[in-house]
């Protein structure tokens, strides 16, 4: 396992992690922010290039096509979007990243190699958080671009519906981890879990509206970091774990700062749509 | 035991994340959100391994889809952030 290639890859990951941290630090100051973004992009490039050396990767043609296609789409999306539409663009990109985490988790389960209970738990988490990030970000994007109403959407019994969804997610999670042979052969449990996480993401963002939208996008951004971190545990990949938890933690603290700037608390924003303020965070 | 070390890494990275962002001026909130969104595209690294390894067809398809999506996130994320920060600089100097 610890061949020279692995050593090179992991050593480069350490450098890449340091650059991510440095880049994030520079991003926090107005004068150096642009340089910080560049440093973090270099770290990303380094991590991607060195990952391609991995011995497990045997066929490159699909990777090349997929990366090229993604890069072209990303390039034009970023170039063509109007400056005023930036928040929904960020939200959309975040959703796309969440969906990528879902697919990584799904592929991990599908490959079926070395699925211990711990791997199953973290993979399930990656799938769940990725799903919530995806559908939540898409709803946030639709709200901001006024494809659906930008106001808070509430209905009676919403809190109860949410509690039922959370309980159902816990039940599927238990079934998934405790009965992996059933879950893996029939794949039904996987689909149910995926559907539930997508539904929960929608329910999470629907009752939030207006000026609170940037806060919820920041929160979803933090979730996408956590999803990457969970995927990192599933794949035992250090750079995924470091970068994922960096984004997760900085996203949550940024969300908090943005709430404070508006004189609101986080729970205030998240549950403002519900009449009685209760139910715990996920 | 490896898991415990990984948890240590998470703990330290999370603290670092908190400390780095704690005193950020309000004008940088959106670029920072966008920048860290681009970093979360690191999931591309996981996607590459899933896509390129010699697995069955469905795994390869899922991995390839993940590579495409994560590439959009990475490239789009960094470019959008750069555009935002470019605006920001111009506004300051005027």
XYZ file of C-alpha atoms in Angstrom:
376
model
C 0.000 0.000 0.000
C 2.702 2.499 0.952
C 4.453 2.556 -2.369
C 6.578 5.473 -3.478
C 3.707 6.841 -5.553
C 1.440 6.923 -2.503
C 4.142 8.745 -0.606
C 4.513 11.354 -3.339
C 0.740 11.819 -3.547
C 0.292 12.252 0.183
C 3.281 14.563 0.496
C 1.865 16.752 -2.262
C -1.480 16.719 -0.450
C 0.282 18.208 2.589
C 1.662 21.050 0.467
C -1.737 21.510 -1.135
C -3.444 21.657 2.279
C -0.960 24.312 3.445
C -1.682 26.359 0.327
C -5.450 26.065 0.915
C -5.005 27.377 4.454
C -2.725 30.189 3.291
C -5.131 31.061 0.484
C -8.071 31.217 2.870
C -6.079 33.488 5.166
C -5.243 35.864 2.291
C -8.894 35.785 1.186
C -9.840 37.306 4.519
C -8.103 40.650 3.844
C -9.361 43.067 1.176
C -5.890 43.923 -0.145
C -4.765 40.331 -0.632
C -8.077 38.621 -1.386
C -7.474 38.148 -5.108
C -4.046 36.656 -4.483
C -5.605 34.356 -1.891
C -8.039 33.046 -4.453
C -5.153 32.364 -6.824
C -3.152 30.542 -4.137
C -6.157 28.361 -3.354
C -6.624 27.644 -7.090
C -2.974 26.559 -7.328
C -3.533 24.252 -4.347
C -6.526 22.723 -6.131
C -4.579 22.221 -9.344
C -1.744 20.582 -7.439
C -4.126 18.196 -5.661
C -5.877 17.251 -8.923
C -2.697 16.683 -10.934
C -1.046 14.547 -8.273
C -4.223 12.491 -7.814
C -3.979 11.469 -11.475
C -0.753 9.612 -10.565
C -2.786 7.252 -8.371
C -2.124 3.608 -9.246
C -5.810 2.762 -8.994
C -6.679 5.033 -11.891
C -6.355 2.970 -15.041
C -8.555 4.562 -17.684
C -8.058 8.207 -18.420
C -10.172 8.864 -21.488
C -13.441 9.351 -19.564
C -11.701 11.476 -16.965
C -10.236 13.689 -19.675
C -13.583 14.119 -21.419
C -15.450 14.748 -18.155
C -12.909 17.274 -16.864
C -12.814 19.116 -20.169
C -16.613 19.254 -20.379
C -16.887 20.455 -16.776
C -14.182 23.056 -17.226
C -15.811 24.452 -20.379
C -19.236 24.664 -18.732
C -17.738 26.233 -15.601
C -15.713 28.704 -17.635
C -18.644 29.953 -19.681
C -20.997 29.988 -16.700
C -18.548 32.173 -14.772
C -17.798 34.471 -17.732
C -21.318 34.991 -18.990
C -23.162 35.529 -15.714
C -24.093 39.134 -14.964
C -22.449 40.745 -11.940
C -25.852 41.243 -10.329
C -26.612 37.518 -10.592
C -23.553 36.422 -8.612
C -25.330 35.151 -5.475
C -27.515 32.745 -7.452
C -24.484 31.665 -9.481
C -22.636 30.785 -6.269
C -25.694 28.922 -5.077
C -25.953 26.974 -8.330
C -22.246 26.051 -8.290
C -22.620 24.967 -4.699
C -25.529 22.718 -5.640
C -23.481 21.189 -8.453
C -20.685 20.473 -5.973
C -23.185 18.845 -3.618
C -24.438 16.602 -6.411
C -20.837 15.631 -7.180
C -20.467 14.479 -3.561
C -23.654 12.438 -3.904
C -22.251 10.681 -6.971
C -18.898 10.046 -5.286
C -20.691 8.460 -2.326
C -22.931 6.434 -4.611
C -19.955 5.219 -6.654
C -18.194 4.214 -3.420
C -21.165 2.063 -2.440
C -21.566 0.704 -5.961
C -17.925 -0.364 -6.217
C -18.578 -2.427 -3.083
C -14.919 -2.676 -2.076
C -13.934 -2.735 1.599
C -17.264 -1.534 2.968
C -16.841 -1.709 6.729
C -19.524 -0.356 9.064
C -17.540 2.861 9.500
C -17.164 3.367 5.742
C -20.896 2.764 5.348
C -21.720 5.390 7.989
C -19.519 8.096 6.454
C -20.628 7.234 2.928
C -24.241 7.510 4.009
C -23.454 10.894 5.583
C -21.763 12.099 2.396
C -24.775 11.007 0.368
C -27.194 12.669 2.789
C -25.363 15.988 3.191
C -24.615 16.119 -0.523
C -28.281 15.568 -1.335
C -29.428 18.285 1.078
C -26.809 20.662 -0.344
C -27.906 19.968 -3.899
C -31.656 20.351 -3.562
C -31.347 23.189 -1.021
C -29.012 25.141 -3.306
C -31.267 24.611 -6.298
C -34.256 25.952 -4.342
C -32.147 28.905 -3.149
C -31.072 29.545 -6.746
C -34.677 29.374 -7.980
C -35.755 31.775 -5.251
C -33.001 34.296 -5.924
C -33.521 34.246 -9.675
C -37.269 34.536 -9.045
C -38.137 31.330 -10.829
C -40.235 30.593 -7.774
C -41.500 33.074 -5.192
C -38.682 34.669 -3.224
C -40.741 34.899 -0.087
C -40.880 32.366 2.738
C -43.146 29.432 1.898
C -44.901 27.931 4.883
C -47.857 25.664 5.408
C -49.519 24.301 8.502
C -47.906 21.169 9.841
C -44.592 21.971 8.157
C -42.658 21.318 11.359
C -44.371 17.938 11.722
C -43.550 17.000 8.121
C -39.910 17.907 8.773
C -39.768 15.803 11.914
C -41.217 12.854 9.977
C -38.575 13.310 7.251
C -35.770 13.415 9.826
C -37.089 10.268 11.522
C -37.372 8.518 8.156
C -33.776 9.505 7.336
C -32.584 8.094 10.653
C -34.531 4.876 9.994
C -33.031 4.461 6.504
C -29.591 5.228 7.891
C -30.018 2.505 10.469
C -31.273 0.031 7.863
C -28.399 0.950 5.595
C -25.649 0.446 8.147
C -27.161 -2.449 10.093
C -28.315 -4.460 7.051
C -25.720 -3.602 4.402
C -26.217 -6.828 2.458
C -29.889 -6.013 1.843
C -29.154 -2.351 1.189
C -26.382 -3.145 -1.257
C -28.105 -5.853 -3.251
C -31.483 -4.220 -3.711
C -30.284 -0.586 -3.741
C -33.840 0.443 -2.764
C -32.653 1.770 0.593
C -30.125 3.917 -1.228
C -32.768 5.441 -3.482
C -35.085 6.104 -0.543
C -32.269 7.770 1.407
C -31.366 9.895 -1.594
C -34.988 10.932 -2.167
C -35.404 11.795 1.518
C -32.240 13.921 1.587
C -33.357 15.802 -1.533
C -36.776 16.377 0.028
C -35.198 17.574 3.270
C -33.012 20.073 1.406
C -36.110 21.518 -0.251
C -37.975 21.702 3.059
C -34.963 23.367 4.683
C -34.837 26.289 2.247
C -38.554 26.730 1.414
C -39.456 28.525 4.664
C -36.568 30.981 4.265
C -37.002 34.072 2.153
C -35.922 37.548 1.214
C -32.872 39.004 2.926
C -32.100 35.734 4.699
C -31.133 33.970 1.464
C -27.375 34.786 1.547
C -27.221 33.306 5.030
C -28.750 30.032 3.933
C -26.447 29.869 0.892
C -23.490 30.282 3.207
C -24.862 27.494 5.393
C -25.327 25.199 2.387
C -21.785 26.039 1.337
C -20.619 24.846 4.718
C -22.633 21.637 4.196
C -20.936 20.954 0.874
C -17.611 21.137 2.734
C -18.894 18.654 5.284
C -20.056 16.355 2.482
C -16.566 16.467 0.958
C -15.105 15.737 4.393
C -17.390 12.706 4.830
C -16.463 11.477 1.352
C -12.823 11.896 2.393
C -13.384 9.551 5.325
C -15.078 7.046 3.028
C -12.147 7.103 0.595
C -9.486 7.583 3.321
C -8.244 10.641 1.447
C -6.432 13.277 3.522
C -6.825 16.301 1.275
C -10.590 15.775 1.015
C -10.811 15.653 4.796
C -8.648 18.739 5.400
C -10.196 20.927 2.693
C -13.687 19.664 3.521
C -13.454 20.458 7.214
C -11.820 23.824 6.473
C -14.779 24.780 4.295
C -17.257 23.258 6.741
C -15.922 25.191 9.724
C -15.263 28.476 7.941
C -18.693 28.247 6.305
C -20.451 27.870 9.634
C -18.560 30.743 11.246
C -19.189 32.917 8.171
C -22.892 32.079 8.380
C -22.850 33.151 11.997
C -21.076 36.426 11.204
C -23.589 37.196 8.454
C -26.460 36.534 10.839
C -24.956 38.841 13.442
C -24.514 41.561 10.817
C -28.277 41.404 10.309
C -28.965 41.289 14.030
C -30.405 37.789 13.838
C -29.435 34.474 15.275
C -28.870 31.405 13.117
C -31.828 29.509 14.558
C -33.870 32.659 14.017
C -33.087 32.556 10.301
C -33.505 28.804 9.901
C -36.796 28.467 11.690
C -38.333 31.890 11.086
C -40.810 30.295 8.690
C -42.310 28.108 11.381
C -44.816 29.574 13.769
C -43.466 27.971 16.922
C -39.680 28.107 17.025
C -38.600 24.588 17.857
C -36.992 21.464 16.380
C -33.252 20.996 16.545
C -30.728 21.553 13.789
C -29.875 18.549 11.623
C -6.331 3.716 14.527
C -5.994 5.571 11.237
C -9.517 6.873 11.791
C -8.465 8.492 15.053
C -5.641 10.343 13.290
C -8.069 11.485 10.622
C -10.390 12.798 13.331
C -7.444 14.760 14.774
C -6.941 16.306 11.352
C -10.617 17.274 11.187
C -10.445 18.876 14.632
C -7.369 20.943 13.770
C -8.657 21.944 10.335
C -12.000 22.981 11.834
C -10.287 25.193 14.439
C -8.150 26.706 11.719
C -11.258 27.398 9.633
C -12.879 29.184 12.559
C -9.813 31.272 13.337
C -9.149 32.275 9.727
C -12.645 33.606 9.142
C -13.433 35.147 12.514
C -12.450 38.752 11.704
C -13.437 39.188 8.084
C -14.864 42.567 6.978
C -18.476 42.492 5.760
C -17.546 43.458 2.184
C -15.646 40.198 1.797
C -18.495 37.930 2.895
C -19.774 37.071 -0.575
C -16.344 36.572 -2.242
C -15.282 34.467 0.711
C -18.399 32.338 0.420
C -17.701 31.899 -3.285
C -14.012 31.163 -2.671
C -14.694 28.497 -0.085
C -17.360 27.067 -2.389
C -14.609 26.607 -4.974
C -12.467 24.845 -2.364
C -15.311 22.444 -1.610
C -14.924 21.376 -5.241
C -12.005 19.324 -3.837
C -14.531 16.504 -4.006
C -13.165 16.276 -7.584
C -10.182 14.399 -6.142
C -12.542 11.760 -4.779
C -14.432 11.700 -8.060
C -11.227 11.071 -10.025
C -10.438 7.971 -7.988
C -14.028 6.703 -8.329
C -14.098 7.352 -12.053
C -10.694 6.059 -13.101
C -10.470 2.855 -11.099
C -11.286 -0.422 -12.789
C -14.843 -0.909 -11.537
C -18.127 -1.968 -13.123
C -19.884 0.258 -15.641
C -22.316 1.977 -13.259
C -19.509 2.987 -10.882
C -17.538 4.439 -13.776
C -20.588 6.347 -15.017
C -21.295 7.725 -11.536
C -17.639 8.655 -11.089
C -17.483 10.341 -14.479
C -20.645 12.321 -13.735
C -19.072 13.371 -10.426
C -15.882 14.464 -12.225
C -17.897 16.609 -14.649
C -19.968 18.240 -11.904
C -17.003 18.830 -9.592
C -14.995 20.352 -12.477
C -17.848 22.801 -13.083
C -17.777 23.689 -9.406
C -13.992 24.167 -9.307
C -13.517 26.125 -12.540
C -16.720 28.142 -12.178
C -16.103 28.779 -8.479
C -12.592 30.179 -8.862
C -13.452 32.291 -11.911
C -16.571 33.742 -10.297
C -14.620 34.603 -7.161
C -11.889 36.229 -9.223
C -14.432 38.294 -11.129
C -16.058 39.441 -7.898
C -12.730 40.412 -6.347
C -11.723 42.194 -9.548
C -14.828 44.379 -9.299
C -14.069 44.989 -5.675
C -10.580 46.305 -6.376
C -11.800 48.656 -9.098
C -14.479 50.074 -6.834
C -11.903 50.742 -4.111
C -9.412 52.580 -6.296
C -12.025 54.879 -7.826
